[in-house]
């Protein structure tokens, strides 16, 4: 890492080290990802596995089970609109329990219409509170406007989920001031859930677009087209997450508990970047 990009403030560097020593990596349930993780990451690493209308819940669970067998801490995404009913949700819970998976991230999902009785994430996290009180459940937060949900609706939904969830992962926002203000606003409203900052890893633009096309209408393409900030930073080469991380980690950045890196399955590149940043930050920690 260039010294020009290394934050000058020691407190910021300590915060970055804390975040990057225990990151969450998000992967897509595509062919080859289990082998790529095995080759690139030590265990246990915290890995979240997305859900998409194209591949369905089964693909997410299959990859999650393989990664759990490798010794990783796995967090499958459960998309409410892909689940048919509470009976299916109970089967999912049973499957997670049998494979030693104790954490799940619940989202509404990108399916245009619900497959069954769950319209959104709130119904699922509420049901999980009854079906699996042992399960640690995360939910999504939106520092910037959701591409399809009005701000007041998203804000109310997070309030309603607060008693059923253990943490919040933010959708990508490229403005550190917006992130910090949003988290501060949660605290003022009485929402004390730990917040994990979601942002892309050092992924080449070409890979972002290629993976998006492979997984269909959901996830990546919707993610890209729904975030004006993302479009501004898309340019040849790879996105560098460090400047944004440094801005969020400025004194007072302890509002954020950790980082959630969207790898777009560029797992090895993301891990190499993380280790490089930690090595550079460790120079002044020695």
XYZ file of N, CA and C in Angstrom, residues 26 28 51-54 79 81-82 107-113 142 144-149 171-172 174 200 207-231 234 262 264:
165
model
N -18.172 -11.318 1.592
C -19.398 -11.796 0.940
C -19.046 -12.474 -0.374
N -20.594 -15.021 -3.771
C -21.773 -15.397 -4.554
C -21.765 -16.911 -4.757
N -27.957 -14.642 -1.804
C -29.072 -15.370 -2.412
C -29.569 -14.555 -3.599
N -29.915 -15.242 -4.679
C -30.412 -14.527 -5.855
C -31.581 -15.287 -6.446
N -32.503 -14.568 -7.119
C -33.632 -15.253 -7.765
C -33.174 -16.282 -8.783
N -32.014 -16.046 -9.412
C -31.536 -16.961 -10.440
C -31.158 -18.320 -9.865
N -33.298 -14.790 1.545
C -34.120 -13.791 0.846
C -35.590 -14.110 1.083
N -38.315 -13.156 -0.205
C -39.183 -13.352 -1.368
C -38.893 -14.641 -2.128
N -37.851 -15.371 -1.698
C -37.585 -16.684 -2.296
C -38.165 -17.816 -1.457
N -32.692 -10.640 4.097
C -33.030 -9.516 3.210
C -34.373 -9.802 2.556
N -34.966 -8.778 1.965
C -36.207 -9.004 1.222
C -35.932 -9.791 -0.041
N -34.826 -9.471 -0.722
C -34.479 -10.160 -1.951
C -34.925 -9.405 -3.184
N -34.364 -9.810 -4.337
C -34.591 -9.092 -5.586
C -35.718 -9.655 -6.432
N -36.343 -10.736 -5.984
C -37.442 -11.295 -6.784
C -38.558 -10.257 -6.921
N -39.069 -10.058 -8.129
C -40.106 -9.032 -8.322
C -41.381 -9.335 -7.562
N -41.695 -10.607 -7.372
C -42.891 -11.016 -6.629
C -42.512 -12.054 -5.589
N -29.644 1.133 5.018
C -29.449 1.917 3.793
C -29.109 3.362 4.119
N -27.889 5.514 2.161
C -28.418 6.308 1.057
C -29.761 5.712 0.639
N -30.475 6.404 -0.160
C -31.813 5.964 -0.558
C -31.771 4.600 -1.232
N -32.662 3.728 -0.785
C -32.808 2.415 -1.431
C -33.363 2.630 -2.841
N -32.855 1.866 -3.833
C -33.323 2.088 -5.203
C -34.813 1.879 -5.398
N -35.467 1.074 -4.518
C -36.892 0.784 -4.742
C -37.767 1.063 -3.520
N -37.156 1.394 -2.384
C -37.942 1.573 -1.161
C -37.801 3.014 -0.672
N -25.785 -1.220 3.066
C -25.538 -1.252 1.640
C -24.433 -0.253 1.333
N -23.844 -0.351 0.160
C -22.698 0.488 -0.172
C -23.083 1.963 -0.205
N -20.717 5.622 -0.739
C -19.363 6.120 -0.953
C -19.119 7.477 -0.330
N -17.376 -2.574 -1.475
C -16.711 -3.538 -2.347
C -15.251 -3.715 -1.965
N -14.778 -7.163 -13.702
C -15.287 -8.325 -12.959
C -16.661 -8.019 -12.350
N -16.806 -6.826 -11.838
C -18.113 -6.442 -11.290
C -19.208 -6.642 -12.338
N -18.956 -6.177 -13.544
C -19.970 -6.249 -14.587
C -20.175 -7.681 -15.064
N -19.089 -8.449 -15.204
C -19.211 -9.831 -15.675
C -19.994 -10.692 -14.696
N -19.665 -10.558 -13.402
C -20.375 -11.347 -12.393
C -21.839 -10.933 -12.345
N -22.090 -9.644 -12.484
C -23.467 -9.166 -12.463
C -24.299 -9.795 -13.567
N -23.719 -9.923 -14.743
C -24.442 -10.529 -15.860
C -24.713 -12.007 -15.603
N -23.782 -12.677 -14.938
C -23.946 -14.112 -14.696
C -25.040 -14.398 -13.678
N -25.216 -13.503 -12.718
C -26.197 -13.809 -11.677
C -27.569 -13.236 -11.993
N -27.728 -12.605 -13.144
C -29.052 -12.182 -13.555
C -29.426 -10.789 -13.102
N -30.726 -10.563 -12.953
C -31.234 -9.216 -12.690
C -30.873 -8.732 -11.291
N -30.717 -9.661 -10.360
C -30.513 -9.270 -8.970
C -29.117 -8.794 -8.672
N -28.793 -8.852 -7.389
C -27.495 -8.557 -6.810
C -26.685 -7.496 -7.557
N -25.644 -7.929 -8.300
C -24.660 -6.972 -8.767
C -25.204 -5.887 -9.702
N -25.961 -6.280 -10.736
C -26.424 -5.254 -11.666
C -27.373 -4.285 -10.984
N -28.275 -4.810 -10.168
C -29.175 -3.923 -9.450
C -28.382 -3.060 -8.485
N -27.361 -3.676 -7.879
C -26.491 -2.980 -6.950
C -25.788 -1.815 -7.649
N -25.295 -2.067 -8.860
C -24.571 -1.030 -9.585
C -25.502 0.079 -10.064
N -26.594 -0.335 -10.707
C -27.483 0.669 -11.275
C -28.258 1.425 -10.221
N -28.346 0.869 -9.013
C -29.097 1.524 -7.964
C -28.291 2.431 -7.084
N -26.992 2.552 -7.353
C -26.133 3.370 -6.514
C -25.387 4.384 -7.360
N -25.843 5.610 -7.318
C -25.202 6.650 -8.120
C -23.740 6.813 -7.750
N -23.428 6.670 -6.463
C -22.050 6.805 -6.018
C -21.158 5.761 -6.636
N -21.696 4.540 -6.762
C -20.920 3.463 -7.359
C -20.583 3.783 -8.810
N -21.553 4.311 -9.535
C -21.311 4.624 -10.935
C -20.220 5.677 -11.084
N -16.791 3.921 -10.809
C -16.463 2.861 -11.746
C -15.605 3.420 -12.868
N -17.775 -6.822 -0.042
C -18.394 -7.512 -1.171
C -17.267 -7.916 -2.123
N -17.401 -10.065 -4.768
C -17.802 -10.471 -6.124
C -16.983 -11.680 -6.568
